[in-house]
PDB file of C-alpha atoms and ligand atoms in Angstrom:
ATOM      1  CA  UNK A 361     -16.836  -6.159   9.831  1.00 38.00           C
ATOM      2  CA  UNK A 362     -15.476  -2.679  10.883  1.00 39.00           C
ATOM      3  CA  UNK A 363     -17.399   0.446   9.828  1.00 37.00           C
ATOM      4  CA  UNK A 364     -15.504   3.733  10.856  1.00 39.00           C
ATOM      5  CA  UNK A 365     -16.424   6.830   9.970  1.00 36.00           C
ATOM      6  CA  UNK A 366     -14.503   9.197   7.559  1.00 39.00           C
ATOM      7  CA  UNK A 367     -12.985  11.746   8.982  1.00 37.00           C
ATOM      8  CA  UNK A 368     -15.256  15.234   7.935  1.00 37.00           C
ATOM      9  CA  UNK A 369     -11.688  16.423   6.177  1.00 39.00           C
ATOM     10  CA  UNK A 370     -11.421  13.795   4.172  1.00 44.00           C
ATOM     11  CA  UNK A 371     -14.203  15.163   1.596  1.00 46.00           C
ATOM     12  CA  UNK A 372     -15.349  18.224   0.883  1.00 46.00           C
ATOM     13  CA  UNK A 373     -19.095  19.030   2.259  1.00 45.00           C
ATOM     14  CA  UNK A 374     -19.555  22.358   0.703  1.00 49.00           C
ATOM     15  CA  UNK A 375     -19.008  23.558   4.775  1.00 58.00           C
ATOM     16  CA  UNK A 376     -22.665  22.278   5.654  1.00 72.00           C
ATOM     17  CA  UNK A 377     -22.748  20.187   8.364  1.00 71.00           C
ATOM     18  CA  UNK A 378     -25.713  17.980   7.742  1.00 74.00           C
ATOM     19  CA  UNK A 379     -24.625  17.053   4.565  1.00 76.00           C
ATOM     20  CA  UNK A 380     -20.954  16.308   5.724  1.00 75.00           C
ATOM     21  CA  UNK A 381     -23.407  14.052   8.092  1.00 75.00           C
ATOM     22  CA  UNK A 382     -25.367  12.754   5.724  1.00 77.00           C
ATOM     23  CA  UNK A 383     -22.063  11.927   3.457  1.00 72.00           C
ATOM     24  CA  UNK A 384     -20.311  10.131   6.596  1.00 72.00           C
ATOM     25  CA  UNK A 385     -23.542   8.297   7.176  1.00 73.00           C
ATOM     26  CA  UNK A 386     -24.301   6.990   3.719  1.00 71.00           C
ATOM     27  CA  UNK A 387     -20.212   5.814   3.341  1.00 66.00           C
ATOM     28  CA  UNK A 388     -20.589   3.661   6.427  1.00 65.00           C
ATOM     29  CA  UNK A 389     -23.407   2.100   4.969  1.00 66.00           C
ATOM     30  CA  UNK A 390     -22.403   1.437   1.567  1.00 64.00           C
ATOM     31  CA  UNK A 391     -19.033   0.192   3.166  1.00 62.00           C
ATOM     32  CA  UNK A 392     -21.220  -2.502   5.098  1.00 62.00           C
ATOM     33  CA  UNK A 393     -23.155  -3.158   2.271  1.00 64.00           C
ATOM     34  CA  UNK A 394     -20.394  -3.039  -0.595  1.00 63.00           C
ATOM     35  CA  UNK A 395     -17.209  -3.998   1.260  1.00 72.00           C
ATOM     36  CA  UNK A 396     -14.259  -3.468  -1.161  1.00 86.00           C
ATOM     37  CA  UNK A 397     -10.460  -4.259  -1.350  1.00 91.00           C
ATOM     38  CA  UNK A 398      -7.891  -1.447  -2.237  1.00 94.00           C
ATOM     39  CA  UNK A 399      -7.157  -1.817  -6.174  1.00 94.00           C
ATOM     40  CA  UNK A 400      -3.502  -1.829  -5.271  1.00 95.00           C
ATOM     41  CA  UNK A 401      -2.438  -4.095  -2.456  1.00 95.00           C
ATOM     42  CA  UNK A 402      -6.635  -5.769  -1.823  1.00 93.00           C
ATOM     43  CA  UNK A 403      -6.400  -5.208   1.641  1.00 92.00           C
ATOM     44  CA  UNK A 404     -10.055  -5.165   2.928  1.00 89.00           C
ATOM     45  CA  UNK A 405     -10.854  -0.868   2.447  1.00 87.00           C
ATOM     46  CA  UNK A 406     -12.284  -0.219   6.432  1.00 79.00           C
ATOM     47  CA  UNK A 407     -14.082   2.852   5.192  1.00 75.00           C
ATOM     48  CA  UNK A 408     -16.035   3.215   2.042  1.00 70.00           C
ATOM     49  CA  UNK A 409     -13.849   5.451   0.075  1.00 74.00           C
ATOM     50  CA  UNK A 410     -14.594   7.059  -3.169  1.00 86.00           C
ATOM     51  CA  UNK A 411     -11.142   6.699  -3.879  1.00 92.00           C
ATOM     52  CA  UNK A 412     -11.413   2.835  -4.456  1.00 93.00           C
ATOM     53  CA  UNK A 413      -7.297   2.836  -2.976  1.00 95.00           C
ATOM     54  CA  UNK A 414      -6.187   2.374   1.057  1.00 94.00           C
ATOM     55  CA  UNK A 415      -4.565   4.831   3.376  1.00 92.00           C
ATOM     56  CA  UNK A 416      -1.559   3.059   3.494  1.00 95.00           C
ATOM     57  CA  UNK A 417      -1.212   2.962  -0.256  1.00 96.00           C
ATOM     58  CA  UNK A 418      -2.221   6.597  -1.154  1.00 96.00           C
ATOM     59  CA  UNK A 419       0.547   7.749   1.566  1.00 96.00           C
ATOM     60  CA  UNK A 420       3.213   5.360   0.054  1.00 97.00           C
ATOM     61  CA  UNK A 421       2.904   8.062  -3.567  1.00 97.00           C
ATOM     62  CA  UNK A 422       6.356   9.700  -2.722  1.00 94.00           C
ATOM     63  CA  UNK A 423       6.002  13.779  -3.232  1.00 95.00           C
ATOM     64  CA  UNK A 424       9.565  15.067  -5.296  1.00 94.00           C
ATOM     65  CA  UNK A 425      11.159  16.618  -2.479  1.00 88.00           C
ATOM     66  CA  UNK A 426      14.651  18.531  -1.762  1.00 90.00           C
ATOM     67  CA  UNK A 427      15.750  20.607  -4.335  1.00 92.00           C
ATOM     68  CA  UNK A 428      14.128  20.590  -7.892  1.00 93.00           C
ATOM     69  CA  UNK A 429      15.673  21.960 -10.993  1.00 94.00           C
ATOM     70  CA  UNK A 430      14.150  25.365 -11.075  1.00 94.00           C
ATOM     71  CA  UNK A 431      12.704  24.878 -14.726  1.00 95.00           C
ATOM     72  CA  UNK A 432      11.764  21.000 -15.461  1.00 95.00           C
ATOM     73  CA  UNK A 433      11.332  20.525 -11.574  1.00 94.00           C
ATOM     74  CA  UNK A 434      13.154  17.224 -11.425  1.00 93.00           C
ATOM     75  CA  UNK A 435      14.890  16.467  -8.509  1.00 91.00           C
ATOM     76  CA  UNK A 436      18.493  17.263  -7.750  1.00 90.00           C
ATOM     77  CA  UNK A 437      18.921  14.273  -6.100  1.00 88.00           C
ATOM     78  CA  UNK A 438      18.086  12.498  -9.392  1.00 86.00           C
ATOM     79  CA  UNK A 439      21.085  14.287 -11.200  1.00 82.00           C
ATOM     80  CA  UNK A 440      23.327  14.877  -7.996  1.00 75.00           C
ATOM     81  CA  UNK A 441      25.817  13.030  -6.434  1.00 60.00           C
ATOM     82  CA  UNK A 442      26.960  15.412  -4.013  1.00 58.00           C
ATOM     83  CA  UNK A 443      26.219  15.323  -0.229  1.00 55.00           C
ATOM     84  CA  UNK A 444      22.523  17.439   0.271  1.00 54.00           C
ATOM     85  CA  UNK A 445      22.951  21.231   0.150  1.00 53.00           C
ATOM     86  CA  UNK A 446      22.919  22.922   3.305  1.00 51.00           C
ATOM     87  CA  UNK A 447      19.874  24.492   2.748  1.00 50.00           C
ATOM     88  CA  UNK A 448      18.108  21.222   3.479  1.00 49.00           C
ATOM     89  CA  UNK A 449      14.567  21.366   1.798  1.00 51.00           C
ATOM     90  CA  UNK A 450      15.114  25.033   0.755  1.00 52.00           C
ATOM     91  CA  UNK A 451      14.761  25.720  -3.225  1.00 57.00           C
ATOM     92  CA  UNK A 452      17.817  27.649  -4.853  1.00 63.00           C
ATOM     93  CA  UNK A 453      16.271  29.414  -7.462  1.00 65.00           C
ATOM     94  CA  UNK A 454      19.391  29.295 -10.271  1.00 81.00           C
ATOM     95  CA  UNK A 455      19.557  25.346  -9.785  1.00 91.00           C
ATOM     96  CA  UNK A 456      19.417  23.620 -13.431  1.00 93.00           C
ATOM     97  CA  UNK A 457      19.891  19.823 -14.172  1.00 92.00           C
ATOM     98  CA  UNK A 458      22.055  18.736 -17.093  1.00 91.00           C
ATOM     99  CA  UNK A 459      19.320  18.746 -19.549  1.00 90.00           C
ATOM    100  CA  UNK A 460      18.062  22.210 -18.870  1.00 93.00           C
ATOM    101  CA  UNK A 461      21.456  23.593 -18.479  1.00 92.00           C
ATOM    102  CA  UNK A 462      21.813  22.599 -21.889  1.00 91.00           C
ATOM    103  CA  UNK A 463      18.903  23.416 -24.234  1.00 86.00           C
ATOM    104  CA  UNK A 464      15.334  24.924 -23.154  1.00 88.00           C
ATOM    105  CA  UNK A 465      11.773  23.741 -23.164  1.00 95.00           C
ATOM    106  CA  UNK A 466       8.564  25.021 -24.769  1.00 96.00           C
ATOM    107  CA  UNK A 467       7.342  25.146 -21.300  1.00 98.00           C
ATOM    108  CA  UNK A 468       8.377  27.885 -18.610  1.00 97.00           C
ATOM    109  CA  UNK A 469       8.367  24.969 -16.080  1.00 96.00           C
ATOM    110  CA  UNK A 470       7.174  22.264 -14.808  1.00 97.00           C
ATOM    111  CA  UNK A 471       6.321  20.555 -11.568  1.00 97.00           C
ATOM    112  CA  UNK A 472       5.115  17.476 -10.799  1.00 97.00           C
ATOM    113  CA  UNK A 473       3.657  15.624  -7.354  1.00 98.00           C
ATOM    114  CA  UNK A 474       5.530  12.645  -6.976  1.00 97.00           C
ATOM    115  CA  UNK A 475       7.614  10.172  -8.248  1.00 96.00           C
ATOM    116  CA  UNK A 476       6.471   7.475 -11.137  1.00 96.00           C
ATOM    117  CA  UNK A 477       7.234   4.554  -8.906  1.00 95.00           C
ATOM    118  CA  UNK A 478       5.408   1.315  -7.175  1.00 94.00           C
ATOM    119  CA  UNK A 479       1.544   1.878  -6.052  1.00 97.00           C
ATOM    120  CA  UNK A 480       1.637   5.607  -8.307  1.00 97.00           C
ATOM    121  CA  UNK A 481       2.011   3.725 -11.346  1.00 97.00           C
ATOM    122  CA  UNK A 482      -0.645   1.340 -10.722  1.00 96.00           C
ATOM    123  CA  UNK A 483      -3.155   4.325  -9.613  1.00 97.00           C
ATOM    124  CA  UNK A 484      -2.617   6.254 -12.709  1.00 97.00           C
ATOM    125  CA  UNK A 485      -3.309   2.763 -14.574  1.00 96.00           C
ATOM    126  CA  UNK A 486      -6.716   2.856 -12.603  1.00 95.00           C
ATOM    127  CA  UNK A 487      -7.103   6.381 -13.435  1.00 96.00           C
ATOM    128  CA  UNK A 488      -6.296   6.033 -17.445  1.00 94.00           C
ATOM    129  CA  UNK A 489      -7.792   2.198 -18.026  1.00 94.00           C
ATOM    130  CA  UNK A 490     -11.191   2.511 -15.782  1.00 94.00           C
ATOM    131  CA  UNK A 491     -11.448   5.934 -15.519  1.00 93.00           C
ATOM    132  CA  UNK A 492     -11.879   6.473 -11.387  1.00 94.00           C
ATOM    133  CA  UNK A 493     -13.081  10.183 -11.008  1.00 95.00           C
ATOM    134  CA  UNK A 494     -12.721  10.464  -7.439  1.00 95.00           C
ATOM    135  CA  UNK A 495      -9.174   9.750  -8.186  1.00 96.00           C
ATOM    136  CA  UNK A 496      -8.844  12.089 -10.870  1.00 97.00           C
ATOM    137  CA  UNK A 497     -10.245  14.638  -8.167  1.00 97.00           C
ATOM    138  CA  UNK A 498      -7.890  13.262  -4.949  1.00 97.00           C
ATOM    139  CA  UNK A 499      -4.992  13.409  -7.433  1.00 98.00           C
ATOM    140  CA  UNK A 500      -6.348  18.037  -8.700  1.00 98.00           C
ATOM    141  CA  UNK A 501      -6.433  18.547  -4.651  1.00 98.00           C
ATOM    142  CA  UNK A 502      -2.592  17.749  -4.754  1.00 98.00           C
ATOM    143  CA  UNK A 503      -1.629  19.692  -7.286  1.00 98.00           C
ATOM    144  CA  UNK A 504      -3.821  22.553  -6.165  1.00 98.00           C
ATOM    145  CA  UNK A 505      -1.445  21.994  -3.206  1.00 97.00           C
ATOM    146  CA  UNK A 506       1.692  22.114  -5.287  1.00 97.00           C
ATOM    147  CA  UNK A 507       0.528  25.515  -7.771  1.00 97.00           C
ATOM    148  CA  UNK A 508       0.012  27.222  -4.003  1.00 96.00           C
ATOM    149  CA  UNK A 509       3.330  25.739  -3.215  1.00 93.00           C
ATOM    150  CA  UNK A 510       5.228  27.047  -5.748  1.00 92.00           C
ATOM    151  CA  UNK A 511       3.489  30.115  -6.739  1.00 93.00           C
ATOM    152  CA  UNK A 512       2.606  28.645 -10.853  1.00 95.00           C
ATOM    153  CA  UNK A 513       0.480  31.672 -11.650  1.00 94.00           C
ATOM    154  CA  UNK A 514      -2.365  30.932 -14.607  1.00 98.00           C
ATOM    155  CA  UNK A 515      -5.081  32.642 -16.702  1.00 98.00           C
ATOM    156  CA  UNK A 516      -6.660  28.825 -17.662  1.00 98.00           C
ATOM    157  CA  UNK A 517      -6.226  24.857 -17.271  1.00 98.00           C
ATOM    158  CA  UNK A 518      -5.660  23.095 -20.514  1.00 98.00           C
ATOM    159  CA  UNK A 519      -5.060  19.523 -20.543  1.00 98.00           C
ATOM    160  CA  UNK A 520      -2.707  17.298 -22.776  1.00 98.00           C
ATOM    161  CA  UNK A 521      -4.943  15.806 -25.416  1.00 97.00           C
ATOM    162  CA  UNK A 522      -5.280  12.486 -26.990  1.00 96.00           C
ATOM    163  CA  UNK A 523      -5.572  12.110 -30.689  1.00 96.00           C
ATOM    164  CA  UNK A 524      -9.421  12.188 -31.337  1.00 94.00           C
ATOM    165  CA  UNK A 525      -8.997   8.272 -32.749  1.00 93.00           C
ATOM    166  CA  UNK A 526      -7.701   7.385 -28.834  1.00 92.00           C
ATOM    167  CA  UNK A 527     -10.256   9.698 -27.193  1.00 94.00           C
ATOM    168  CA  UNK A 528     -13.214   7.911 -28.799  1.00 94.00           C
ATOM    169  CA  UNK A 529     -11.537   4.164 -28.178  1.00 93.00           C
ATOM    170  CA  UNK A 530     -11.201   4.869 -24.729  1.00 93.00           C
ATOM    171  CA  UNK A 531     -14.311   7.139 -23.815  1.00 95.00           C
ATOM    172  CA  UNK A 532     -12.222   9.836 -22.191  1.00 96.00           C
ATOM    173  CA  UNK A 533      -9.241  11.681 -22.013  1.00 97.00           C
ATOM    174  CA  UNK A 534      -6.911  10.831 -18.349  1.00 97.00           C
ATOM    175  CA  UNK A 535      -5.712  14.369 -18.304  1.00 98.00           C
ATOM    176  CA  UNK A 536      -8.903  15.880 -17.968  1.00 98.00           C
ATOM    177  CA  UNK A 537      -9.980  13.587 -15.184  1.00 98.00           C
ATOM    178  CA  UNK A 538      -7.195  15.938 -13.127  1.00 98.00           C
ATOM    179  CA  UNK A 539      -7.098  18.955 -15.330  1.00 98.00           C
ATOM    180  CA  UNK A 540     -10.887  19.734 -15.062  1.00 98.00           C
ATOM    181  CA  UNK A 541     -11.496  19.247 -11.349  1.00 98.00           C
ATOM    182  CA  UNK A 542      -8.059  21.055 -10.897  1.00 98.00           C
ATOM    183  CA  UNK A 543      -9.428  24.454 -12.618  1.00 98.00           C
ATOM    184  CA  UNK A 544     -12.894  24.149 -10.398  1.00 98.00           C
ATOM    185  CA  UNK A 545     -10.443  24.454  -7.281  1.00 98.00           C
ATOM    186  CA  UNK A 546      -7.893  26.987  -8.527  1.00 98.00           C
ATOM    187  CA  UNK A 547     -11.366  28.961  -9.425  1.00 98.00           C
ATOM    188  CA  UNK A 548      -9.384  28.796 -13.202  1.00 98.00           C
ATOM    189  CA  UNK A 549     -11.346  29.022 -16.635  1.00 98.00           C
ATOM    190  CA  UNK A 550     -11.188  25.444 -17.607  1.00 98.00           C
ATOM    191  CA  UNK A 551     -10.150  24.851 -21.832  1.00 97.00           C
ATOM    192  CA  UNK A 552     -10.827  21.111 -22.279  1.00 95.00           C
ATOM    193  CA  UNK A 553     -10.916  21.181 -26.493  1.00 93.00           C
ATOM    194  CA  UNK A 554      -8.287  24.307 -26.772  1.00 96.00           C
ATOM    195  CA  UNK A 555      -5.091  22.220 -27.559  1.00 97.00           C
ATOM    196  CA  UNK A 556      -5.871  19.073 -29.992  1.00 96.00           C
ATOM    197  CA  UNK A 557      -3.707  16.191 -31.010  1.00 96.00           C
ATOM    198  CA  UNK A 558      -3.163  16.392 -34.718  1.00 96.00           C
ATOM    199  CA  UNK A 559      -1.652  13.219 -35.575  1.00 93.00           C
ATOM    200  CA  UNK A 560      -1.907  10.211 -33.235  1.00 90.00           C
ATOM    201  CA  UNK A 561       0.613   7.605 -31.373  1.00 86.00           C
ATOM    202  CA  UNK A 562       2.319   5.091 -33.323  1.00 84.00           C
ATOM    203  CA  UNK A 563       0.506   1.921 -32.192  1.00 82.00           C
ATOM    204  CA  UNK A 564       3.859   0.638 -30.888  1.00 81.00           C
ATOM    205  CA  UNK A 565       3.271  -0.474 -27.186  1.00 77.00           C
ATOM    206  CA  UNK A 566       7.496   0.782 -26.213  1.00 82.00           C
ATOM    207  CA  UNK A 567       9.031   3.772 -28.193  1.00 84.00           C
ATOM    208  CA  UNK A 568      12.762   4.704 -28.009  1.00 87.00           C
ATOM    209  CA  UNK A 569      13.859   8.055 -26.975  1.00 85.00           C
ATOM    210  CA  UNK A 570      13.744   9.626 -30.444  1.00 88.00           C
ATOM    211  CA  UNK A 571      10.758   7.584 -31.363  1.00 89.00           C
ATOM    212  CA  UNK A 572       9.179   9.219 -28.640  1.00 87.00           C
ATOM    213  CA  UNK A 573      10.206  13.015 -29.321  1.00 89.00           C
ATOM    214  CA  UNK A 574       9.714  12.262 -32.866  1.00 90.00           C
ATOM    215  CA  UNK A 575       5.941  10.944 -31.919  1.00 91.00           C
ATOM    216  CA  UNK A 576       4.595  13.639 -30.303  1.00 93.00           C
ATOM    217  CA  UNK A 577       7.093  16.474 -32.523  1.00 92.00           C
ATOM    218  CA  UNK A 578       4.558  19.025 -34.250  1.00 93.00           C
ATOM    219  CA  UNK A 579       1.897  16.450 -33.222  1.00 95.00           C
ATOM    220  CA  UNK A 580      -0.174  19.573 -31.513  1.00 97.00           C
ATOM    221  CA  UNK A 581      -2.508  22.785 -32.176  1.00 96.00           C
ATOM    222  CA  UNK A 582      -4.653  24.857 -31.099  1.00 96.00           C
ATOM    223  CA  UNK A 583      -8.231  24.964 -32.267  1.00 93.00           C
ATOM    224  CA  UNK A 584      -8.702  27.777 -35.065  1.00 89.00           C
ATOM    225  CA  UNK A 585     -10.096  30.417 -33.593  1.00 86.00           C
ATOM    226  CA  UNK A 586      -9.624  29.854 -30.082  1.00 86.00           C
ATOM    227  CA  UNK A 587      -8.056  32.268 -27.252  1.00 87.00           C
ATOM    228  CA  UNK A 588      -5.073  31.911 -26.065  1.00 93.00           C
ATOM    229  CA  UNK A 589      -3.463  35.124 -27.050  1.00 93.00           C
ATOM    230  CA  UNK A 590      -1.146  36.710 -24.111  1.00 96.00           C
ATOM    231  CA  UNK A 591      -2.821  33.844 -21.942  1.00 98.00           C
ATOM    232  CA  UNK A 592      -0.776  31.677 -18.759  1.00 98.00           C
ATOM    233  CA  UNK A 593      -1.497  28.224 -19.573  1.00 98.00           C
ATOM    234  CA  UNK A 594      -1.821  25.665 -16.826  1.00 98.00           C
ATOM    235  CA  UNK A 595      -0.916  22.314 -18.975  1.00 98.00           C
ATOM    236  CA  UNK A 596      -2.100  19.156 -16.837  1.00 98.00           C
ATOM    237  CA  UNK A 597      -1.062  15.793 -17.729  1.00 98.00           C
ATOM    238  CA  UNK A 598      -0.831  12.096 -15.742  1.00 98.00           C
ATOM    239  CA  UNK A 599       2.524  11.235 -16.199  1.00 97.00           C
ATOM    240  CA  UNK A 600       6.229  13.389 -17.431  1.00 96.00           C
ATOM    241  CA  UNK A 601       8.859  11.248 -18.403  1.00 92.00           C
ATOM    242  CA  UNK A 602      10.667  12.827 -20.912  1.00 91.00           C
ATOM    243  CA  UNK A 603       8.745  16.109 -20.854  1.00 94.00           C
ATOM    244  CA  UNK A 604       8.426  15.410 -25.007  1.00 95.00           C
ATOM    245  CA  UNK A 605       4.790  15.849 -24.665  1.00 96.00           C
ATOM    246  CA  UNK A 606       4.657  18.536 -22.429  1.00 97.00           C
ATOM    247  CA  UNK A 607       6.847  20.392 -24.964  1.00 97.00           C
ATOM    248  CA  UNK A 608       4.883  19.589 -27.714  1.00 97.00           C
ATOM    249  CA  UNK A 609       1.689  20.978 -26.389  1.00 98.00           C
ATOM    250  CA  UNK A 610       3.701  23.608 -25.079  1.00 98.00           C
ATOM    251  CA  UNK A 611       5.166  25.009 -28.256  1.00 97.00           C
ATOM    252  CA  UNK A 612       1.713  25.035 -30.103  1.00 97.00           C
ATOM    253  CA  UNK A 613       0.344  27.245 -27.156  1.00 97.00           C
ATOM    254  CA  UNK A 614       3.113  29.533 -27.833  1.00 97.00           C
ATOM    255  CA  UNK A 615       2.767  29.543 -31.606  1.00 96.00           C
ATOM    256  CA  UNK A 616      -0.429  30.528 -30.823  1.00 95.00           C
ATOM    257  CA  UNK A 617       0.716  33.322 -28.796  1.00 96.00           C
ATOM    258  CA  UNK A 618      -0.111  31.927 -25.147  1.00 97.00           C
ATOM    259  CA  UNK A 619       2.528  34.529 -22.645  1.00 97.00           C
ATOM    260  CA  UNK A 620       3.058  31.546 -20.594  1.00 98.00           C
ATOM    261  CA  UNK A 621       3.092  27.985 -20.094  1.00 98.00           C
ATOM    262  CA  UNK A 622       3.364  25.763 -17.096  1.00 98.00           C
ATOM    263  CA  UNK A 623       3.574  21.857 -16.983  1.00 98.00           C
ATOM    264  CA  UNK A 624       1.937  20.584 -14.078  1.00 98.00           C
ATOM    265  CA  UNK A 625       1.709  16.127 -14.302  1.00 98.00           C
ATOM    266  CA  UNK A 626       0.707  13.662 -10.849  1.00 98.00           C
ATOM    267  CA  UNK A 627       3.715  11.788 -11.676  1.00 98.00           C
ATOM    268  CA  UNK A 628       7.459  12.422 -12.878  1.00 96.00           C
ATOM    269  CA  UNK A 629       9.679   9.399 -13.840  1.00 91.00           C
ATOM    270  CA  UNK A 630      12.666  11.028 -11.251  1.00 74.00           C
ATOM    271  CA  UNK A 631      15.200   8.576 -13.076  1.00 63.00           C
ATOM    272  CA  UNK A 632      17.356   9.942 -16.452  1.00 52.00           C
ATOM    273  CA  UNK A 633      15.017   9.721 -19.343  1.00 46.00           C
ATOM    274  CA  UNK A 634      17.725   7.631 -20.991  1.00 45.00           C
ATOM    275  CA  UNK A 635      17.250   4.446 -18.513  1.00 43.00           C
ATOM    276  CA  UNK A 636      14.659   3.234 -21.042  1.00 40.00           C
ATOM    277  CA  UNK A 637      11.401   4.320 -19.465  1.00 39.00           C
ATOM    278  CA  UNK A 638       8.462   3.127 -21.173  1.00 40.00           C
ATOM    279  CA  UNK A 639       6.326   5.844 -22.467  1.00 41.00           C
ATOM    280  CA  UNK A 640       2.852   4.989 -20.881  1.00 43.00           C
ATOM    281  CA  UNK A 641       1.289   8.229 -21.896  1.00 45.00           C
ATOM    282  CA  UNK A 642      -1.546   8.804 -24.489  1.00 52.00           C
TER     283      UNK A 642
HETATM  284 ZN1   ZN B1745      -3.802  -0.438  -0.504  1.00 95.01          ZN
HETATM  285 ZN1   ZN B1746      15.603  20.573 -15.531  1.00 95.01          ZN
END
């Protein structure tokens, strides 16, 4: 069997060389001892990887790219028919998709990493139904990548919320699997209980468009007594499709008089809400 050694980048080592050492040498042995296929395509994983997922897989997530719609951050190619700008990968800052040209958010924005598509969607099943930390913490490092990016300035990290019902089903909440290792590397206050779900899912596996909205409409709050007050809000979720939730949350943190706040999900379904996406979130 191949060992190989991770590459020192791959993992943080707190900048101490013997433990980066000691890290590389106890992956190579648990990788002899513990081989393990990639949870997406079971090729044989040559390294031991935290991340229980290949190379080849994590690099075939496809980052939104090209112009996004300055506010929701979808892309324009999703809305677009016309030839690519000549700007190439440069980002207009007045360009709007349909949906935001016609009615506005409770967010500010929102930005996503890539698109809900092939080996993403089964790594945010991993993340949600077995709850794989390191993943949670691979996917925070690219979306630290994408607030620097795109300059989202925030006071905390608050993730999307299941209803307390889901929450003690499942064990955990998904969002703050990202959300909470995402603050610790944006040096952010981290608000894991600010923003609660009031009223839970319909039990429904597939909700229709208004279903959806209509699910998650005044289905937020804040916690009495907590601070939000003049506050930017870093909201972290898995997945955006419609951006219903997002809004949701978004409006309570307003209501509760939060300056700003800024959607920030792993994944973005890049096609028209209206194709009939399943909602997988919550
Ligand atoms: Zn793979
Ligand atoms: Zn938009």
């Amino acid at each position: 069997m191949a060992v190989s050694f991770r590459r020192m980048s791959d993992r943080p080592t707190s900048g101490n060389p013997v433990a980066g050492w000691l890290v590389e040498a106890a992956d190579a042995l648990t990788s002899v001892l513990f081989p393990a296929d990639c949870r997406i395509c079971e090729r044989l994983l040559l390294t031991s990887r935290r991340v229980p997922i290949c190379e080849a897989c994590l690099q075939s997530f496809a980052p939104l790219q090209g112009p996004l719609c300055a506010t929701c951050g979808l892309p324009a190619s999703t809305w677009s028919l016309g030839p690519p700008s000549q700007s190439g990968h440069q980002q207009p800052a007045d360009i709007l998709c349909p949906a935001c040209r016609m009615g506005s958010w409770g967010f500010d924005r929102a930005r996503s990493f890539a698109e809900y598509k092939n080996a993403l969607i089964r790594a945010i099943v991993l993340l949600k139904f077995e709850q794989i930390e390191p993943l949670g913490r691979w996917f925070a490092e690219h979306l630290r990548a994408l607030a620097n990016q795109h300059n989202l300035q925030a006071d905390i990290v608050v993730p999307v919320p299941l209803h307390r019902q889901r929450q003690r089903e499942r064990g955990y909440n998904q969002a703050d699997l990202i959300a909470r290792p995402l603050a610790r590397l944006l040096g952010l206050p981290y608000r894991a209980v600010l923003l609660v779900r009031t009223r839970p899912r319909p039990n429904k596996q597939v909700l229709t468009l208004e279903e959806r909205w209509d699910s998650v409409r005044g289905a937020f709050a804040t916690r009495p007594g907590s601070q939000v007050d003049n506050l930017r809000v870093l909201l972290v979720d898995d997945v955006m499709t419609t951006g219903a939730t997002l809004d949701a949350c978004a409006r309570a943190l307003r209501a509760a008089g939060a300056k700003s706040v800024i959607g920030l999900t792993v994944a973005r379904a890049a096609r028209h809400p209206l194709a009939g996406l399943v909602e997988s979130n919550q």
